[in-house]
Amino acid sequence: GDSVTQMEGPVTLSEEAFLTINCTYTATGYPSLFWYVQYPGEGLQLLLKATKADDKGSNKGFEATYRKETTSFHLEKGSVQVSDSAVYFCALIGDLYNFNKFYFGSGTKLNVKP
Amino acid sequence: DAGVTQSPTHLIKTRGQQVTLRCSPKSGHDTVSWYQQALGQGPQFIFQYYEEEERQRGNFPDRFSGHQFPNYSSELNVNALLLGDSALYLCASSLDDEAFFGQGTRLTVV
């Protein structure tokens, strides 16, 4: 079945460091891929998405490229800020006709120190 | 637009009790899904409602049931609560290729 695997955390970085959070997926067909962010005590916010191979999603300095050949969707940011501290979830939707059925990874907690 | 709203925000129940959680979807969204997020885990799909019918269901027991009303709002009911049902319950509403999540209801079973 469909699934997502992402690197375990926590990831601790200093402000302005480069961030990579790895995400790989297993899916039949052609999934759409997402990164969501969850701040303490809050729900999920969409960070970025990509709906087909080689698409690059980007938002707020974060980027991720849909790599079908490696079944990956790694999240990157060139210079993190303290305000980026949160839990990041990689997710997929296997079937656009069931758009609301997400498969999530277990989340990666990011701590950014001043 | 208020987005997806869930109530209550926090809830404490005793084992064996029943609970009802509520979700109001984003304006115009006709599909509502529910997810359970245990502490330190990613959200897990419970079920999805569309046109007042359960359209899909994840791997959850029958103690979990739901309802969708004509105005697209939805309820999640859990019977015979177990300690393991303690989690953040998230509602997501969608229309076509757009989906939004609510802030969640934190359920604690004691």
GROMACS .gro file of C-alpha atoms in nm:
model
  224
    1GLY     CA    1   0.000   0.000   0.000
    2ASP     CA    2   0.090   0.367  -0.009
    3SER     CA    3   0.329   0.493   0.259
    4VAL     CA    4   0.575   0.769   0.345
    5THR     CA    5   0.903   0.740   0.533
    6GLN     CA    6   1.083   1.045   0.663
    7MET     CA    7   1.396   1.094   0.865
    8GLU     CA    8   1.362   1.081   1.239
    9GLY     CA    9   1.424   1.384   1.449
   10PRO     CA   10   1.478   1.592   1.627
   11VAL     CA   11   1.694   1.796   1.394
   12THR     CA   12   1.876   2.076   1.573
   13LEU     CA   13   2.033   2.356   1.371
   14SER     CA   14   2.175   2.698   1.432
   15GLU     CA   15   2.004   2.997   1.274
   16GLU     CA   16   2.104   3.049   0.908
   17ALA     CA   17   2.211   2.685   0.867
   18PHE     CA   18   2.106   2.474   0.569
   19LEU     CA   19   1.817   2.235   0.622
   20THR     CA   20   1.742   1.902   0.459
   21ILE     CA   21   1.467   1.668   0.577
   22ASN     CA   22   1.458   1.344   0.381
   23CYS     CA   23   1.133   1.189   0.263
   24THR     CA   24   1.078   0.879   0.050
   25TYR     CA   25   0.752   0.727  -0.056
   26THR     CA   26   0.591   0.409  -0.181
   27ALA     CA   27   0.285   0.438  -0.399
   28THR     CA   28   0.106   0.272  -0.685
   29GLY     CA   29   0.032   0.504  -0.971
   30TYR     CA   30   0.127   0.870  -0.966
   31PRO     CA   31   0.086   1.030  -0.625
   32SER     CA   32   0.080   1.397  -0.536
   33LEU     CA   33   0.333   1.491  -0.268
   34PHE     CA   34   0.310   1.744   0.013
   35TRP     CA   35   0.496   1.895   0.304
   36TYR     CA   36   0.290   2.012   0.601
   37VAL     CA   37   0.412   2.202   0.906
   38GLN     CA   38   0.271   2.183   1.257
   39TYR     CA   39   0.355   2.447   1.515
   40PRO     CA   40   0.311   2.363   1.885
   41GLY     CA   41  -0.053   2.327   1.982
   42GLU     CA   42  -0.177   2.383   1.629
   43GLY     CA   43  -0.313   2.186   1.336
   44LEU     CA   44  -0.145   2.123   1.002
   45GLN     CA   45  -0.056   2.396   0.756
   46LEU     CA   46   0.029   2.323   0.395
   47LEU     CA   47   0.386   2.428   0.325
   48LEU     CA   48   0.427   2.316  -0.035
   49LYS     CA   49   0.318   2.053  -0.284
   50ALA     CA   50   0.406   1.890  -0.615
   51THR     CA   51   0.165   1.694  -0.829
   52LYS     CA   52   0.388   1.531  -1.090
   53ALA     CA   53   0.743   1.409  -1.143
   54ASP     CA   54   1.014   1.678  -1.161
   55ASP     CA   55   0.780   1.945  -1.024
   56LYS     CA   56   0.935   2.169  -0.761
   57GLY     CA   57   0.717   2.300  -0.483
   58SER     CA   58   0.832   2.612  -0.301
   59ASN     CA   59   0.707   2.845  -0.029
   60LYS     CA   60   0.863   3.074   0.234
   61GLY     CA   61   1.215   2.975   0.126
   62PHE     CA   62   1.141   2.602   0.149
   63GLU     CA   63   1.172   2.381  -0.160
   64ALA     CA   64   1.115   2.018  -0.250
   65THR     CA   65   1.144   1.841  -0.586
   66TYR     CA   66   0.934   1.539  -0.681
   67ARG     CA   67   1.187   1.273  -0.788
   68LYS     CA   68   1.013   0.971  -0.935
   69GLU     CA   69   1.336   0.785  -1.008
   70THR     CA   70   1.436   0.788  -0.641
   71THR     CA   71   1.078   0.807  -0.504
   72SER     CA   72   1.183   1.104  -0.293
   73PHE     CA   73   1.057   1.449  -0.196
   74HIS     CA   74   1.325   1.596   0.029
   75LEU     CA   75   1.257   1.930   0.198
   76GLU     CA   76   1.531   2.195   0.185
   77LYS     CA   77   1.583   2.549   0.303
   78GLY     CA   78   1.897   2.749   0.252
   79SER     CA   79   1.890   2.950   0.576
   80VAL     CA   80   1.664   2.852   0.864
   81GLN     CA   81   1.525   3.090   1.122
   82VAL     CA   82   1.420   3.036   1.482
   83SER     CA   83   1.061   3.081   1.367
   84ASP     CA   84   1.096   2.767   1.149
   85SER     CA   85   1.104   2.551   1.462
   86ALA     CA   86   0.812   2.311   1.421
   87VAL     CA   87   0.728   1.955   1.321
   88TYR     CA   88   0.736   1.884   0.948
   89PHE     CA   89   0.529   1.609   0.787
   90CYS     CA   90   0.578   1.462   0.442
   91ALA     CA   91   0.257   1.328   0.292
   92LEU     CA   92   0.110   1.184  -0.025
   93ILE     CA   93  -0.223   1.141  -0.192
   94GLY     CA   94  -0.229   0.834  -0.408
   95ASP     CA   95  -0.537   0.911  -0.605
   96LEU     CA   96  -0.654   1.259  -0.701
   97TYR     CA   97  -1.012   1.131  -0.702
   98ASN     CA   98  -0.972   1.064  -0.331
   99PHE     CA   99  -0.800   1.390  -0.273
  100ASN     CA  100  -0.859   1.412   0.097
  101LYS     CA  101  -0.704   1.075   0.191
  102PHE     CA  102  -0.351   1.161   0.293
  103TYR     CA  103  -0.078   0.921   0.396
  104PHE     CA  104   0.161   1.094   0.638
  105GLY     CA  105   0.510   1.023   0.755
  106SER     CA  106   0.579   1.020   1.126
  107GLY     CA  107   0.706   1.377   1.131
  108THR     CA  108   1.044   1.540   1.188
  109LYS     CA  109   1.085   1.792   1.465
  110LEU     CA  110   1.309   2.086   1.379
  111ASN     CA  111   1.469   2.296   1.651
  112VAL     CA  112   1.648   2.611   1.538
  113LYS     CA  113   1.875   2.780   1.793
  114PRO     CA  114   1.963   3.150   1.781
  115ASP     CA  115  -1.367   3.288   0.579
  116ALA     CA  116  -1.309   3.108   0.908
  117GLY     CA  117  -1.150   2.806   0.747
  118VAL     CA  118  -1.202   2.468   0.907
  119THR     CA  119  -1.322   2.494   1.265
  120GLN     CA  120  -1.333   2.213   1.519
  121SER     CA  121  -1.493   2.191   1.861
  122PRO     CA  122  -1.416   2.147   2.136
  123THR     CA  123  -1.043   2.225   2.139
  124HIS     CA  124  -0.974   2.004   2.439
  125LEU     CA  125  -1.168   1.724   2.603
  126ILE     CA  126  -1.110   1.484   2.891
  127LYS     CA  127  -1.313   1.164   2.909
  128THR     CA  128  -1.312   0.851   3.120
  129ARG     CA  129  -1.252   0.502   2.981
  130GLY     CA  130  -1.575   0.346   2.855
  131GLN     CA  131  -1.744   0.677   2.787
  132GLN     CA  132  -1.856   0.808   2.450
  133VAL     CA  133  -1.742   1.129   2.282
  134THR     CA  134  -1.858   1.344   1.991
  135LEU     CA  135  -1.627   1.580   1.809
  136ARG     CA  136  -1.748   1.840   1.562
  137CYS     CA  137  -1.612   1.994   1.244
  138SER     CA  138  -1.730   2.281   1.027
  139PRO     CA  139  -1.563   2.273   0.686
  140LYS     CA  140  -1.427   2.566   0.494
  141SER     CA  141  -1.699   2.747   0.305
  142GLY     CA  142  -1.789   2.562  -0.014
  143HIS     CA  143  -1.600   2.244   0.074
  144ASP     CA  144  -1.817   1.935   0.038
  145THR     CA  145  -1.585   1.658   0.158
  146VAL     CA  146  -1.476   1.604   0.517
  147SER     CA  147  -1.214   1.361   0.642
  148TRP     CA  148  -1.107   1.275   0.996
  149TYR     CA  149  -0.758   1.185   1.114
  150GLN     CA  150  -0.617   1.062   1.442
  151GLN     CA  151  -0.273   1.189   1.543
  152ALA     CA  152  -0.121   1.007   1.837
  153LEU     CA  153   0.154   1.184   2.028
  154GLY     CA  154   0.475   1.192   1.827
  155GLN     CA  155   0.315   1.032   1.522
  156GLY     CA  156   0.177   1.141   1.188
  157PRO     CA  157  -0.198   1.166   1.134
  158GLN     CA  158  -0.378   0.844   1.043
  159PHE     CA  159  -0.686   0.844   0.820
  160ILE     CA  160  -1.007   0.741   0.998
  161PHE     CA  161  -1.278   0.801   0.736
  162GLN     CA  162  -1.411   1.041   0.477
  163TYR     CA  163  -1.762   1.177   0.420
  164TYR     CA  164  -1.910   1.307   0.099
  165GLU     CA  165  -2.276   1.380   0.028
  166GLU     CA  166  -2.363   1.262   0.379
  167GLU     CA  167  -2.222   0.915   0.313
  168GLU     CA  168  -1.907   0.747   0.439
  169ARG     CA  169  -1.701   0.717   0.123
  170GLN     CA  170  -1.379   0.566   0.254
  171ARG     CA  171  -1.261   0.419   0.581
  172GLY     CA  172  -0.919   0.357   0.726
  173ASN     CA  173  -0.813   0.080   0.959
  174PHE     CA  174  -1.018   0.183   1.262
  175PRO     CA  175  -1.271  -0.027   1.458
  176ASP     CA  176  -1.645   0.022   1.442
  177ARG     CA  177  -1.629   0.214   1.771
  178PHE     CA  178  -1.538   0.506   1.546
  179SER     CA  179  -1.835   0.637   1.353
  180GLY     CA  180  -1.932   0.959   1.190
  181HIS     CA  181  -2.195   1.169   1.027
  182GLN     CA  182  -2.215   1.446   0.773
  183PHE     CA  183  -2.500   1.694   0.770
  184PRO     CA  184  -2.662   1.866   0.469
  185ASN     CA  185  -2.456   2.180   0.538
  186TYR     CA  186  -2.141   1.959   0.504
  187SER     CA  187  -2.047   1.985   0.872
  188SER     CA  188  -1.947   1.658   1.033
  189GLU     CA  189  -1.926   1.472   1.360
  190LEU     CA  190  -1.690   1.202   1.477
  191ASN     CA  191  -1.821   0.969   1.745
  192VAL     CA  192  -1.610   0.730   1.947
  193ASN     CA  193  -1.778   0.474   2.173
  194ALA     CA  194  -1.634   0.272   2.461
  195LEU     CA  195  -1.327   0.492   2.489
  196LEU     CA  196  -0.990   0.331   2.553
  197LEU     CA  197  -0.678   0.492   2.692
  198GLY     CA  198  -0.523   0.442   2.348
  199ASP     CA  199  -0.782   0.671   2.192
  200SER     CA  200  -0.604   0.967   2.350
  201ALA     CA  201  -0.485   1.176   2.055
  202LEU     CA  202  -0.529   1.490   1.852
  203TYR     CA  203  -0.822   1.446   1.615
  204LEU     CA  204  -0.796   1.648   1.297
  205CYS     CA  205  -1.067   1.731   1.050
  206ALA     CA  206  -0.982   1.817   0.692
  207SER     CA  207  -1.219   1.961   0.436
  208SER     CA  208  -1.167   1.963   0.063
  209LEU     CA  209  -1.313   2.065  -0.270
  210ASP     CA  210  -1.152   1.941  -0.590
  211ASP     CA  211  -0.775   1.969  -0.540
  212GLU     CA  212  -0.778   2.196  -0.233
  213ALA     CA  213  -0.766   2.064   0.123
  214PHE     CA  214  -0.745   2.243   0.458
  215PHE     CA  215  -0.698   2.110   0.810
  216GLY     CA  216  -0.856   2.235   1.128
  217GLN     CA  217  -0.669   2.302   1.451
  218GLY     CA  218  -0.780   1.973   1.597
  219THR     CA  219  -0.946   1.847   1.914
  220ARG     CA  220  -0.713   1.715   2.182
  221LEU     CA  221  -0.887   1.414   2.345
  222THR     CA  222  -0.747   1.274   2.668
  223VAL     CA  223  -0.890   0.949   2.802
  224VAL     CA  224  -0.823   0.880   3.170
   0.00000   0.00000   0.00000
